[in-house]
Structure formats: structure tokens, C-alpha cells
CSV table of C-alpha atoms in Angstrom, one decimal:
chain,number,residue,atom,x,y,z
A,81,MET,CA,0.0,0.0,0.0
A,82,SER,CA,2.8,2.4,0.8
A,83,SER,CA,5.6,1.7,-1.7
A,84,PRO,CA,6.1,2.2,-4.6
A,85,VAL,CA,3.4,4.6,-5.9
A,86,SER,CA,3.0,5.4,-9.6
A,87,ILE,CA,2.0,8.9,-10.4
A,88,LYS,CA,-1.1,9.0,-12.5
A,89,ASN,CA,-2.8,12.3,-11.6
A,90,ALA,CA,-1.0,15.5,-10.6
A,91,LEU,CA,-2.2,18.8,-9.2
A,92,ILE,CA,0.0,21.7,-10.1
A,93,SER,CA,-0.6,25.3,-8.9
A,94,VAL,CA,2.5,27.5,-8.3
A,95,TYR,CA,3.4,31.1,-7.9
A,96,TYR,CA,7.0,30.6,-9.2
A,97,LYS,CA,7.2,28.8,-12.5
A,98,ASP,CA,11.0,28.8,-12.8
A,99,ASN,CA,12.3,25.4,-14.0
A,100,LEU,CA,8.8,23.9,-14.1
A,101,GLU,CA,8.8,23.3,-17.8
A,102,ASN,CA,10.9,20.2,-17.8
A,103,ILE,CA,8.7,18.5,-15.1
A,104,ILE,CA,5.6,19.3,-17.2
A,105,HIS,CA,7.1,17.6,-20.2
A,106,GLN,CA,8.3,14.6,-18.1
A,107,LEU,CA,4.8,14.1,-16.7
A,108,ASN,CA,3.3,14.4,-20.2
A,109,ARG,CA,5.7,11.8,-21.5
A,110,LEU,CA,4.6,9.4,-18.7
A,111,GLY,CA,0.9,10.0,-19.5
A,112,VAL,CA,0.1,11.7,-16.2
A,113,LYS,CA,-3.1,13.6,-16.2
A,114,ILE,CA,-2.5,17.2,-15.0
A,115,TYR,CA,-4.9,19.4,-13.1
A,116,SER,CA,-4.2,23.1,-12.6
A,117,THR,CA,-5.5,26.6,-11.9
A,118,GLY,CA,-5.1,30.2,-13.1
A,119,GLY,CA,-1.7,31.3,-14.3
A,120,THR,CA,-0.2,27.8,-14.0
A,121,GLU,CA,-2.9,26.3,-16.1
A,122,ARG,CA,-2.2,28.9,-18.9
A,123,PHE,CA,1.5,28.2,-18.5
A,124,ILE,CA,1.0,24.5,-19.1
A,125,ARG,CA,-1.3,25.1,-22.1
A,126,GLU,CA,1.3,27.3,-23.7
A,127,LEU,CA,3.8,24.4,-23.5
A,128,GLY,CA,1.4,22.5,-25.7
A,129,VAL,CA,0.5,20.0,-22.9
A,130,ASP,CA,-3.1,19.0,-22.1
A,131,VAL,CA,-4.3,20.3,-18.7
A,132,ILE,CA,-7.7,20.0,-16.8
A,133,ALA,CA,-8.9,23.2,-15.1
A,134,VAL,CA,-9.6,22.6,-11.4
A,135,GLU,CA,-12.9,24.5,-11.8
A,136,ASP,CA,-14.0,21.8,-14.3
A,137,LEU,CA,-13.3,19.2,-11.7
A,138,THR,CA,-15.1,21.0,-8.9
A,139,SER,CA,-17.8,22.6,-11.1
A,140,TYR,CA,-17.0,25.8,-9.2
A,141,PRO,CA,-15.2,28.8,-10.7
A,142,SER,CA,-12.3,30.6,-9.0
A,143,ILE,CA,-14.2,33.1,-6.7
A,144,LEU,CA,-13.5,36.1,-4.4
A,145,GLY,CA,-10.8,37.5,-6.6
A,146,GLY,CA,-8.9,34.2,-6.6
A,147,ARG,CA,-9.0,33.8,-2.8
A,148,VAL,CA,-11.0,30.5,-3.3
A,149,LYS,CA,-9.8,28.2,-6.1
A,150,THR,CA,-8.9,24.8,-4.7
A,151,LEU,CA,-10.8,24.6,-1.4
A,152,HIS,CA,-13.2,21.8,-2.4
A,153,PRO,CA,-13.8,18.2,-1.4
A,154,LYS,CA,-13.0,17.0,-4.9
A,155,VAL,CA,-9.5,18.4,-4.6
A,156,PHE,CA,-8.8,17.6,-0.9
A,157,GLY,CA,-10.6,14.2,-1.2
A,158,GLY,CA,-8.3,13.2,-4.0
A,159,ILE,CA,-5.2,14.2,-1.9
A,160,LEU,CA,-6.2,12.8,1.5
A,161,ALA,CA,-7.8,9.5,0.3
A,162,ARG,CA,-6.0,6.4,1.7
A,163,ARG,CA,-5.2,4.0,-1.0
A,164,GLY,CA,-6.2,0.5,-0.2
A,165,LEU,CA,-8.8,1.6,2.3
A,166,ALA,CA,-12.1,0.3,0.9
A,167,SER,CA,-14.3,3.0,2.5
A,168,ASP,CA,-12.2,5.8,1.1
A,169,GLU,CA,-12.0,4.2,-2.4
A,170,GLU,CA,-15.8,3.7,-2.4
A,171,GLN,CA,-16.3,7.4,-1.7
A,172,LEU,CA,-13.9,8.5,-4.4
A,173,ALA,CA,-15.8,6.4,-6.9
A,174,LYS,CA,-19.2,7.6,-5.6
A,175,TYR,CA,-18.3,11.3,-5.9
A,176,GLN,CA,-16.0,10.9,-9.0
A,177,ILE,CA,-12.9,12.2,-7.3
A,178,PRO,CA,-9.5,11.5,-8.9
A,179,GLU,CA,-6.7,10.3,-6.8
A,180,PHE,CA,-3.9,12.9,-6.8
A,181,ASP,CA,-0.5,11.1,-6.6
A,182,LEU,CA,1.6,14.3,-7.1
A,183,VAL,CA,0.9,17.8,-5.7
A,184,ILE,CA,3.2,20.7,-6.8
A,185,VAL,CA,2.2,23.8,-4.9
A,186,ASP,CA,4.2,26.7,-3.5
A,187,LEU,CA,3.2,29.6,-1.3
A,188,TYR,CA,2.6,33.3,-2.0
A,189,PRO,CA,5.8,35.3,-1.1
A,190,PHE,CA,4.7,36.7,2.2
A,191,GLU,CA,8.2,37.4,3.7
A,192,GLU,CA,9.4,39.0,0.5
A,193,THR,CA,6.3,41.2,0.4
A,194,VAL,CA,6.9,42.4,4.0
A,195,LYS,CA,10.5,43.1,3.3
A,196,SER,CA,9.6,45.2,0.2
A,197,GLY,CA,7.7,47.7,2.4
A,198,ALA,CA,4.4,46.9,0.7
A,199,SER,CA,1.1,48.2,2.2
A,200,GLN,CA,-0.7,46.2,4.9
A,201,GLU,CA,-3.4,45.3,2.3
A,202,ASP,CA,-0.8,43.8,-0.1
A,203,ILE,CA,0.8,41.9,2.8
A,204,ILE,CA,-2.4,40.4,4.0
A,205,GLU,CA,-3.3,39.2,0.4
A,206,LYS,CA,0.0,37.3,0.4
A,207,ILE,CA,-1.1,35.1,3.3
A,208,ASP,CA,-1.7,31.9,1.4
A,209,ILE,CA,-4.8,29.8,2.4
A,210,GLY,CA,-5.4,27.2,-0.3
A,211,GLY,CA,-1.8,26.6,-1.0
A,212,ILE,CA,-0.7,25.9,2.5
A,213,SER,CA,-3.8,23.7,3.0
A,214,LEU,CA,-2.9,21.6,-0.1
A,215,ILE,CA,0.7,21.3,1.0
A,216,ARG,CA,-0.3,20.1,4.5
A,217,ALA,CA,-2.8,17.7,3.2
A,218,ALA,CA,-0.4,16.1,0.7
A,219,ALA,CA,2.4,15.9,3.2
A,220,LYS,CA,0.1,14.3,5.8
A,221,ASN,CA,-0.7,11.6,3.2
A,222,TYR,CA,2.9,11.1,2.1
A,223,LYS,CA,2.4,7.3,2.1
A,224,ASP,CA,0.4,7.8,-1.1
A,225,VAL,CA,1.2,11.3,-2.4
A,226,VAL,CA,4.3,13.1,-3.5
A,227,ILE,CA,4.4,16.8,-2.4
A,228,LEU,CA,6.7,19.5,-3.8
A,229,ALA,CA,6.3,22.8,-1.9
A,230,SER,CA,9.3,24.6,-3.4
A,231,LYS,CA,11.0,25.1,-6.7
A,232,ASP,CA,14.2,24.0,-5.0
A,233,ASP,CA,12.9,20.4,-5.1
A,234,TYR,CA,12.2,20.4,-8.9
A,235,ALA,CA,15.5,19.0,-9.9
A,236,GLU,CA,15.2,16.1,-7.5
A,237,LEU,CA,11.7,15.2,-8.8
A,238,GLU,CA,12.9,15.6,-12.4
A,239,GLY,CA,15.6,13.0,-11.7
A,240,ILE,CA,13.0,10.6,-10.2
A,241,LEU,CA,10.7,11.0,-13.2
A,242,ALA,CA,13.5,10.4,-15.6
A,243,THR,CA,14.9,7.3,-13.9
A,244,GLN,CA,12.0,5.7,-12.1
A,245,ASN,CA,9.3,6.1,-14.8
A,246,GLY,CA,7.0,8.0,-12.5
A,247,GLU,CA,7.2,5.7,-9.5
A,248,THR,CA,8.3,6.9,-6.1
A,249,ALA,CA,9.5,5.1,-3.0
A,250,ILE,CA,8.2,5.7,0.5
A,251,GLU,CA,11.5,7.1,1.6
A,252,GLN,CA,11.4,9.7,-1.2
A,253,ARG,CA,7.9,10.7,-0.4
A,254,ARG,CA,8.6,11.1,3.3
A,255,LYS,CA,11.6,13.3,2.5
A,256,PHE,CA,9.5,15.6,0.4
A,257,ALA,CA,6.9,15.7,3.1
A,258,LYS,CA,9.5,16.7,5.7
A,259,GLN,CA,10.7,19.5,3.4
A,260,ALA,CA,7.1,20.6,2.9
A,261,PHE,CA,6.3,20.8,6.6
A,262,ASN,CA,9.5,22.8,7.1
A,263,ILE,CA,8.2,25.3,4.5
A,264,THR,CA,4.7,25.6,6.1
A,265,SER,CA,6.0,25.9,9.6
A,266,HIS,CA,8.4,28.6,8.5
A,267,TYR,CA,5.7,30.4,6.7
A,268,ASP,CA,3.3,30.4,9.7
A,269,THR,CA,6.1,31.6,11.9
A,270,SER,CA,6.8,34.6,9.6
A,271,ILE,CA,3.1,35.5,9.6
A,272,PHE,CA,2.8,35.3,13.4
A,273,ASN,CA,5.9,37.4,13.9
A,274,TYR,CA,4.5,40.0,11.5
A,275,PHE,CA,1.3,40.2,13.5
A,276,ASN,CA,3.3,40.1,16.8
A,277,LEU,CA,5.2,43.3,16.1
A,278,ASP,CA,2.7,45.7,17.9
A,279,GLU,CA,1.9,44.9,21.5
A,280,PRO,CA,3.8,41.6,21.2
A,281,THR,CA,2.6,38.5,22.9
A,282,PRO,CA,5.5,36.9,24.9
A,283,VAL,CA,5.8,33.9,22.7
A,284,PHE,CA,9.1,32.7,21.3
A,285,LYS,CA,9.0,31.7,17.6
A,286,GLN,CA,12.0,31.7,15.3
A,287,SER,CA,12.5,29.9,12.0
A,288,ILE,CA,15.7,30.1,10.0
A,289,GLN,CA,15.8,28.1,6.8
A,290,GLN,CA,19.5,28.5,5.9
A,291,SER,CA,22.1,26.5,7.8
A,292,GLN,CA,25.8,25.6,7.6
A,293,VAL,CA,27.3,22.6,9.4
A,294,LEU,CA,30.5,23.7,11.1
A,295,ARG,CA,33.7,21.6,11.6
A,296,TYR,CA,32.7,21.3,15.2
A,297,GLY,CA,31.4,23.3,18.1
A,298,GLU,CA,33.3,25.2,20.8
A,299,ASN,CA,35.5,22.1,21.2
A,300,PRO,CA,36.2,19.2,18.8
A,301,HIS,CA,34.0,16.8,20.7
A,302,GLN,CA,31.0,19.1,20.2
A,303,GLN,CA,28.9,19.3,17.0
A,304,GLY,CA,28.1,22.8,15.7
A,305,ILE,CA,25.7,24.3,13.1
A,306,PHE,CA,25.2,27.9,12.2
A,307,TYR,CA,21.6,28.9,11.3
A,308,GLY,CA,21.6,31.9,9.1
A,309,ASP,CA,22.7,33.3,5.7
A,310,LEU,CA,26.5,33.9,6.1
A,311,ASP,CA,26.8,34.5,2.3
A,312,ALA,CA,24.5,37.5,2.7
A,313,MET,CA,26.5,38.9,5.6
A,314,PHE,CA,30.0,38.3,4.2
A,315,THR,CA,31.8,37.6,0.9
A,316,LYS,CA,34.7,35.3,1.6
A,317,LEU,CA,37.8,36.1,-0.5
A,318,ASN,CA,40.2,33.6,1.1
A,319,GLY,CA,40.7,30.9,3.7
A,320,LYS,CA,39.0,28.0,5.3
A,321,GLU,CA,35.4,27.8,6.6
A,322,LEU,CA,34.5,29.8,9.7
A,323,SER,CA,34.5,27.7,12.8
A,324,TYR,CA,32.1,28.0,15.8
A,325,ASN,CA,34.6,30.0,17.8
A,326,ASN,CA,35.4,32.2,14.8
A,327,LEU,CA,31.7,33.0,14.4
A,328,VAL,CA,31.3,34.0,18.1
A,329,ASP,CA,34.3,36.3,17.8
A,330,VAL,CA,33.2,37.7,14.5
A,331,ASP,CA,29.8,38.5,16.0
A,332,ALA,CA,31.5,40.4,18.8
A,333,ALA,CA,33.8,42.2,16.4
A,334,VAL,CA,30.9,43.4,14.2
A,335,ALA,CA,29.0,44.7,17.2
A,336,LEU,CA,32.0,46.6,18.5
A,337,ILE,CA,33.1,48.2,15.2
A,338,ASP,CA,29.6,49.5,14.6
A,339,GLU,CA,30.1,51.9,17.5
A,340,PHE,CA,32.7,53.9,15.4
A,341,THR,CA,32.5,56.2,12.4
A,342,GLU,CA,36.1,57.4,12.2
A,343,PRO,CA,38.7,55.0,10.7
A,344,THR,CA,39.0,52.3,13.4
A,345,ILE,CA,40.6,48.8,13.7
A,346,ALA,CA,39.8,46.4,16.5
A,347,ILE,CA,41.5,43.1,17.4
A,348,LEU,CA,39.5,40.6,19.4
A,349,LYS,CA,40.2,37.4,21.3
A,350,HIS,CA,37.4,35.3,22.9
A,351,THR,CA,35.0,38.1,22.1
A,352,ASN,CA,37.0,40.8,24.1
A,353,ALA,CA,38.9,43.6,22.5
A,354,CYS,CA,42.7,43.4,23.1
A,355,GLY,CA,43.4,46.3,20.8
A,356,VAL,CA,41.4,49.2,19.4
A,357,ALA,CA,42.4,52.5,17.9
A,358,SER,CA,40.7,55.3,15.9
A,359,ARG,CA,42.9,57.4,13.7
A,360,SER,CA,42.7,59.6,10.6
A,361,PHE,CA,44.3,56.8,8.5
A,362,ILE,CA,43.6,53.1,8.7
A,363,LYS,CA,47.3,52.1,8.8
A,364,GLU,CA,47.9,54.2,11.9
A,365,ALA,CA,44.8,52.7,13.4
A,366,TRP,CA,46.2,49.2,12.9
A,367,LEU,CA,49.7,50.0,14.3
A,368,ASP,CA,48.3,51.6,17.4
A,369,ALA,CA,45.6,48.9,17.9
A,370,LEU,CA,48.3,46.2,17.7
A,371,ALA,CA,50.5,48.0,20.1
A,372,CYS,CA,47.8,47.7,22.8
A,373,ASP,CA,48.5,44.0,23.3
A,374,PRO,CA,50.6,42.3,20.6
A,375,VAL,CA,50.7,39.1,22.6
A,376,SER,CA,47.0,38.6,22.8
A,377,ALA,CA,46.6,39.8,19.2
A,378,PHE,CA,48.3,36.6,18.0
A,379,GLY,CA,45.6,34.4,16.4
A,380,GLY,CA,42.9,36.9,16.8
A,381,VAL,CA,40.0,38.3,14.8
A,382,ILE,CA,40.6,41.7,13.2
A,383,ILE,CA,37.9,44.1,12.0
A,384,ALA,CA,38.1,47.4,10.3
A,385,ASN,CA,35.5,49.9,9.2
A,386,ASP,CA,37.5,51.3,6.3
A,387,GLU,CA,39.1,49.9,3.2
A,388,ILE,CA,42.3,48.0,3.7
A,389,ASN,CA,45.1,49.4,1.5
A,390,GLU,CA,48.4,47.9,0.5
A,391,GLU,CA,50.4,49.5,3.2
A,392,THR,CA,48.0,48.4,5.9
A,393,ALA,CA,47.8,44.9,4.5
A,394,ALA,CA,51.6,44.6,4.5
A,395,GLU,CA,51.7,45.4,8.2
A,396,ILE,CA,48.7,43.2,9.1
A,397,SER,CA,50.4,40.3,7.3
A,398,LYS,CA,53.3,40.3,9.7
A,399,LEU,CA,50.9,38.9,12.3
A,400,PHE,CA,49.3,35.5,12.5
A,401,PHE,CA,45.6,36.0,12.6
A,402,GLU,CA,42.5,33.9,12.1
A,403,VAL,CA,40.0,36.3,10.5
A,404,LEU,CA,40.1,39.8,8.9
A,405,ILE,CA,36.9,41.7,8.2
A,406,ALA,CA,36.7,45.0,6.3
A,407,PRO,CA,34.2,46.7,4.0
A,408,ALA,CA,36.7,46.6,1.1
A,409,TYR,CA,40.2,45.8,0.1
A,410,THR,CA,42.4,47.1,-2.7
A,411,ASP,CA,43.7,44.6,-5.2
A,412,GLU,CA,47.3,45.2,-4.0
A,413,ALA,CA,46.2,44.6,-0.4
A,414,LEU,CA,44.7,41.2,-1.3
A,415,LYS,CA,48.0,40.1,-2.8
A,416,TYR,CA,49.5,40.3,0.7
A,417,LEU,CA,46.5,39.0,2.6
A,418,THR,CA,45.9,35.9,0.5
A,419,GLU,CA,49.5,34.6,0.6
A,420,LYS,CA,48.5,32.1,3.2
A,421,LYS,CA,45.6,29.9,2.3
A,422,ASN,CA,44.1,29.5,5.8
A,423,ARG,CA,43.7,33.2,6.5
A,424,ILE,CA,40.0,34.0,6.4
A,425,ILE,CA,39.5,37.3,4.5
A,426,LEU,CA,35.9,38.6,4.6
A,427,VAL,CA,34.2,41.5,3.0
A,428,ARG,CA,31.4,42.7,5.2
A,429,ASN,CA,28.2,43.3,3.2
A,430,PRO,CA,25.5,45.9,4.2
A,431,VAL,CA,23.0,43.6,6.0
A,432,GLU,CA,20.5,44.8,8.6
A,433,LEU,CA,21.1,43.0,11.9
A,434,PRO,CA,18.4,41.8,14.3
A,435,SER,CA,17.3,44.1,17.1
A,436,LYS,CA,16.7,41.1,19.4
A,437,GLN,CA,19.1,38.6,21.0
A,438,PHE,CA,18.4,35.2,22.3
A,439,LYS,CA,20.1,32.1,23.6
A,440,THR,CA,19.2,28.8,25.2
A,441,LEU,CA,19.2,28.6,28.9
A,442,LEU,CA,18.3,25.8,31.3
A,443,ASN,CA,15.1,24.2,29.8
A,444,GLY,CA,14.2,27.3,27.8
A,445,VAL,CA,15.3,30.4,25.9
A,446,ILE,CA,16.0,34.0,27.1
A,447,GLU,CA,15.5,36.9,24.8
A,448,GLN,CA,16.3,40.6,25.1
A,449,ASP,CA,16.6,43.8,23.1
A,450,LYS,CA,20.1,44.3,21.8
A,451,ASP,CA,22.0,46.9,23.8
A,452,SER,CA,21.9,49.7,21.2
A,453,VAL,CA,22.4,52.6,23.6
A,454,ILE,CA,25.7,54.4,24.0
A,455,GLU,CA,26.2,57.5,26.0
A,456,GLY,CA,28.3,60.3,24.6
A,457,PRO,CA,29.6,63.5,26.3
A,458,ALA,CA,26.0,65.0,26.3
A,459,GLN,CA,24.8,62.2,28.6
A,460,MET,CA,27.9,62.3,30.9
A,461,LYS,CA,26.9,64.1,34.1
A,462,PRO,CA,29.9,65.6,36.0
A,463,VAL,CA,29.6,64.8,39.7
A,464,THR,CA,33.0,66.0,41.0
A,465,ILE,CA,34.6,69.4,41.6
A,466,ARG,CA,37.0,69.0,38.8
A,467,LYS,CA,35.2,68.7,35.4
A,468,PRO,CA,36.6,66.6,32.6
A,469,THR,CA,38.3,68.4,29.7
A,470,GLU,CA,37.0,68.1,26.2
A,471,HIS,CA,39.8,65.7,25.4
A,472,GLU,CA,39.0,63.6,28.4
A,473,LEU,CA,35.3,63.6,27.4
A,474,ARG,CA,36.2,62.3,23.9
A,475,ASP,CA,38.4,59.5,25.5
A,476,LEU,CA,35.6,58.7,28.0
A,477,HIS,CA,33.2,58.3,25.1
A,478,PHE,CA,35.7,56.0,23.4
A,479,ALA,CA,36.2,54.0,26.6
A,480,ASN,CA,32.4,53.7,27.1
A,481,LYS,CA,32.1,52.1,23.7
A,482,LEU,CA,34.7,49.6,24.6
A,483,VAL,CA,33.4,48.8,28.1
A,484,LYS,CA,30.0,48.1,26.6
A,485,HIS,CA,31.4,45.3,24.5
A,486,THR,CA,33.8,43.7,27.1
A,487,LYS,CA,32.9,40.8,29.5
A,488,SER,CA,31.8,41.9,33.0
A,489,ASN,CA,33.2,42.8,35.4
A,490,THR,CA,35.4,45.0,33.4
A,491,ILE,CA,37.5,48.1,33.6
A,492,VAL,CA,38.9,49.9,30.5
A,493,PHE,CA,41.7,52.4,30.2
A,494,VAL,CA,41.9,54.7,27.2
A,495,LYS,CA,44.1,57.5,26.0
A,496,ASP,CA,44.0,59.4,22.7
A,497,ASN,CA,41.3,57.2,21.2
A,498,THR,CA,43.3,54.1,21.9
A,499,LEU,CA,42.7,51.2,24.3
A,500,LEU,CA,45.6,50.9,26.7
A,501,ALA,CA,44.4,48.0,28.7
A,502,SER,CA,41.4,46.3,30.2
A,503,GLY,CA,40.4,44.0,33.0
A,504,VAL,CA,38.1,41.4,31.6
A,505,GLY,CA,35.5,39.0,33.1
A,506,GLN,CA,36.7,39.3,36.7
A,507,THR,CA,34.5,38.4,39.8
A,508,SER,CA,35.3,41.7,41.4
A,509,ARG,CA,35.7,45.2,40.0
A,510,VAL,CA,38.9,45.7,42.0
A,511,ASP,CA,40.4,42.6,40.4
A,512,ALA,CA,39.4,43.9,37.0
A,513,LEU,CA,41.1,47.2,37.7
A,514,LYS,CA,44.3,45.6,39.1
A,515,GLN,CA,44.4,43.3,36.0
A,516,ALA,CA,44.2,46.3,33.7
A,517,ILE,CA,46.9,48.2,35.6
A,518,VAL,CA,49.3,45.2,35.4
A,519,LYS,CA,48.6,44.8,31.7
A,520,ALA,CA,49.2,48.4,30.9
A,521,ASP,CA,52.4,48.3,32.8
A,522,SER,CA,53.6,45.1,31.1
A,523,PHE,CA,53.4,46.9,27.7
A,524,GLY,CA,55.0,50.1,28.9
A,525,PHE,CA,51.9,52.3,28.8
A,526,ASP,CA,51.9,55.5,31.0
A,527,LEU,CA,48.5,55.8,32.6
A,528,HIS,CA,49.0,59.4,33.6
A,529,GLY,CA,46.4,61.4,31.7
A,530,ALA,CA,44.4,58.3,30.7
A,531,VAL,CA,40.7,57.8,31.5
A,532,MET,CA,38.9,54.9,32.9
A,533,ALA,CA,35.4,53.4,32.2
A,534,SER,CA,33.5,50.9,34.3
A,535,ASP,CA,30.6,48.8,33.0
A,536,ALA,CA,28.8,49.1,36.4
A,537,PHE,CA,28.9,51.2,39.5
A,538,PHE,CA,31.6,51.2,42.2
A,539,PRO,CA,30.2,49.6,45.4
A,540,PHE,CA,33.1,51.2,47.3
A,541,ASN,CA,35.6,54.0,46.8
A,542,ASP,CA,38.7,51.6,46.5
A,543,CYS,CA,38.6,51.5,42.6
A,544,VAL,CA,38.7,55.3,42.4
A,545,GLU,CA,41.6,55.5,44.8
A,546,ILE,CA,43.6,52.8,43.0
A,547,ALA,CA,42.9,54.3,39.6
A,548,ALA,CA,43.9,57.8,40.7
A,549,ASP,CA,47.1,56.6,42.2
A,550,ALA,CA,47.9,54.9,38.9
A,551,GLY,CA,47.6,58.2,37.0
A,552,ILE,CA,44.0,58.1,35.8
A,553,THR,CA,42.5,61.6,35.5
A,554,ALA,CA,38.9,61.0,34.6
A,555,VAL,CA,36.5,58.2,35.4
A,556,LEU,CA,33.2,57.1,33.8
A,557,GLN,CA,30.6,55.0,35.6
A,558,PRO,CA,26.8,54.6,35.5
A,559,GLY,CA,26.3,55.4,39.1
A,560,GLY,CA,23.5,53.9,41.2
A,561,SER,CA,25.4,52.6,44.2
A,562,ILE,CA,24.1,53.5,47.7
A,563,LYS,CA,27.8,54.5,48.3
A,564,ASP,CA,28.2,56.7,45.1
A,565,GLN,CA,29.0,59.7,47.3
A,566,ASP,CA,32.0,57.8,48.8
A,567,SER,CA,33.5,57.4,45.3
A,568,ILE,CA,32.8,61.0,44.4
A,569,LYS,CA,34.4,62.2,47.6
A,570,MET,CA,37.5,60.0,46.9
A,571,ALA,CA,37.7,61.5,43.4
A,572,ASP,CA,37.6,65.0,44.8
A,573,GLU,CA,40.3,64.1,47.3
A,574,LYS,CA,42.5,62.8,44.5
A,575,GLY,CA,41.7,65.8,42.2
A,576,ILE,CA,40.3,63.8,39.4
A,577,SER,CA,37.0,64.1,37.5
A,578,MET,CA,34.1,61.7,37.5
A,579,VAL,CA,31.1,61.5,35.3
A,580,MET,CA,28.0,59.3,35.6
A,581,THR,CA,25.8,58.2,32.7
A,582,GLY,CA,22.9,56.5,34.4
A,583,VAL,CA,23.2,53.5,32.1
A,584,ARG,CA,24.8,50.2,33.0
A,585,HIS,CA,26.4,48.0,30.3
A,586,PHE,CA,26.8,44.5,31.8
A,587,LYS,CA,27.9,41.8,29.3
A,588,HIS,CA,27.7,38.3,30.5
């Protein structure tokens, strides 16, 4: 009853007719009777192939402006009937319903219509009713029916028709059914998320069709898959495939570099910046970013927001790195950068990024708005006797961008639009501060005249005292501690300035 099934009757009604012609001719060669509607029916007739209009089968015309064409028992009965079940076969005979062994139906382009900025009326009209019902019915009855719900499956069916003389195996039909249900579930998710934009119901629904199997996950014993369209995000010019860890670092790099408009280069390891500098020219930005921590930079991810030229590429090529991302490269630069085959060289394409972030947690998922806020000098409230200079305010703004994208607890030191050192991911803010001081000292940086940013408030005045003694002249923090006044008083005693932003930037 379930395998094999010979295709005798086919129902074809599609929005996209690309590459359908060969299938029509194959079905005609096999003597398959074809039923169709509207534009697809005309398309088949123009190929010189006989076709039966669905309205001739149902004795009902297409009505309501095409909203109702196939919603009829003579259509769905022919799809859902169970072959070999006497009661079903008796009813098919009684009501003169043909058995449909093949259904080729796709869906109106709902997502594409939404992305095009179309009117609400046009979007609503692209919510498919008959099509999705036909697909679900045929997929449900995959034991007896072949369902194609996408033009991406045409080539596979064409091969089956050519080599198996119109017969399909149960494994093939089940595979097509799985693909069909994937399409319908994705379609429904897209519609729900469109309706859920205003006054959203707290329901988590995501569906991503594209995927890429990674070499492994965070470690070699873990499997890894990326769900998304990397080809839309980046154009790869050189190197091996991105790994799980590469992708995590690349995501952090993209988020960080988007904070800057002037020519900037950032170097990241394990999602944290180990070198960042903004300069008038990209080569200078690279040299100063690398000087921040040339040890950690080894094997890192590098990102730039300006074209990489030959001189800059020559300098970057002196370092072993995993990934380099930029909006463009000169031809001369690529000669340097592609000398080693494993270097991953990416061009970043202009793609709108999601405004929501989510990850699995315990037995569920947590979701949040992306941290898209960054406070500049206008949002920095001076709270000390000494006010920051304009130069310090610019450096505090730079430091605030960095601290926002560094793992908590974190302290960042900046001077002249350059990262000097940071304390990263420590369990106490004092430890983060001491780590940053040791790191700055190890690379010979003079902290006198530098500024400090903290991702959260100071619970005590010890951080301010230690920072001032190290040479820091201006401090940025969100404020909000019950002991804020102690930190302010310490800053005044030390003769340094402090500003509060009122916004915390934890990153866990």
C-alpha cells in the first residue's frame, strides 16, 4: 500500500514557475493527467500540454478575486484519500474524485512582500490559504502522495521521473513531506511574527531556513551548526570555513566596530577587544591597535570599518591572525593577505542585523533587546569638583564604547582614542582594575592622563583611589550605588573628575 506509488494524476498550482517546464514535459511523457489553476494552467497550455482546469473538476469557478480556487472536497478528497482503504475508495468512486499522486504547490511570497515595504493590504493578500492547506494535506498523506512545496525540489523530482518512470519510493515521499512541513511551519512563523510586532505576545517563535554545518562546536568533541545566511553577511575572499569560535568572535567584532564612524581597527580574542584605535588613516589605526597588546593579538579576529590598502595589509600580514573583516580591500592589499591559504578574509556586506538577541538557557530560551544605547559627552553628568576636559570627554566616550562590549566585570583604560588595557571578566571590579593596571604596565603604557570606564557602579571607593594613584585623571561609571558619594568624595580628594551616565552595560 505504501511503496512504490505510480504517479497517474498531478495537481500543479504554483506562484513561481521557474524550471517547471521540464517537469511538465516529463509528466506528459509518462501519460500523467495534470490538473491546474489560473496562471499555472495557462503556462501548461502554452507548453502544448493538455491540462484540466480545477474548476472543471469541482464545477465551481475561482471566486472572491482568486481567494478561493482549490478549497473543495473533490480536490482535498483526491489528496487525502487512503489508497487500499475500501471505504475511502468507495467514496472516491461515488463522488467521482480522482486520486492525486503528485501535488506541486508553492506559497505566496509573504516574507518578500513584508521586506519590500508593501502596504498592509498587499501583505495580507500574500497570506496563502489554499496553497498551505494543499501542502499540509499532501504531506500528511505522504504514504500515497508526492508533495513538492518549493522550486528548490524540482531538480530532484525531475531525476526521479526520468529514472523511475513516475514511481516513487516511500523514503522519497517522506523526505519531500518533511521538506514541505519545514516550509509551512516557517511560513506560519513569519506570519505570526509580523502580527506580533505591535503589542507583542510573549511567545518565542523563530524559524531560520539556511544552515551551515561547522567543523565542530566550541570544542572538537561538540557538534556545531550555524543557522543563518552567512553569504548575505560576508563575501569570503580567502581561507577555510569559519568555525564556531570564529563566528562567536566575528559577531562580537561586528557589534564593536559598529560603534565607530572614524577609521578604526579592533582586534578581538574570545569576544573581548585586546586592541582598538581610531585614527585619521587606517594604517595608523592598525599599528596603534596592535600596540595595545601584541601578545593577545596573535591568532585573533581583526575588524576594520574602512578599506584595507596595500600599506596596511603589508603590516597586518606580519601577524598570524584567524580572520580579517573589512568593507573593502584594494587589489594590492589582497596580494599580501591571500598569501597564506588558511587566512579567512571577509568583505562585510550591508545587512540589517536583528534588534533582538536570544540564547538557550536551562530548559528554555531567554530573549532581550540588543544593547543599542551608547552615552556620549552630552549624557555624561559631571559629579566632581574637577570637570573633565573636552579631550577627556572624547576619550571617555571611546572608553564607554569599549566597556559596553567587554565581558563583565570590566575596567577599560583609554588615552587618545586608543585602548591601553582592560580588566576582563573578573569576579570583582577591584580585580578587573588591578588586572588592567598590570597589563598596561607590562606593555609600557603610561596611565598618567588616561581615562577609565567601568561597566557598572563602584560599590566602594577603592577603585577610584587605586585608579587615581595609577595616574587616571577622569572616570566614567553609570552610578546607582548607595555609596556613590564615597566614590565621588575620593575622586575629589585625588583631584580627578568623574562622570555618571545612568546607564549600565553589563555583558555576561
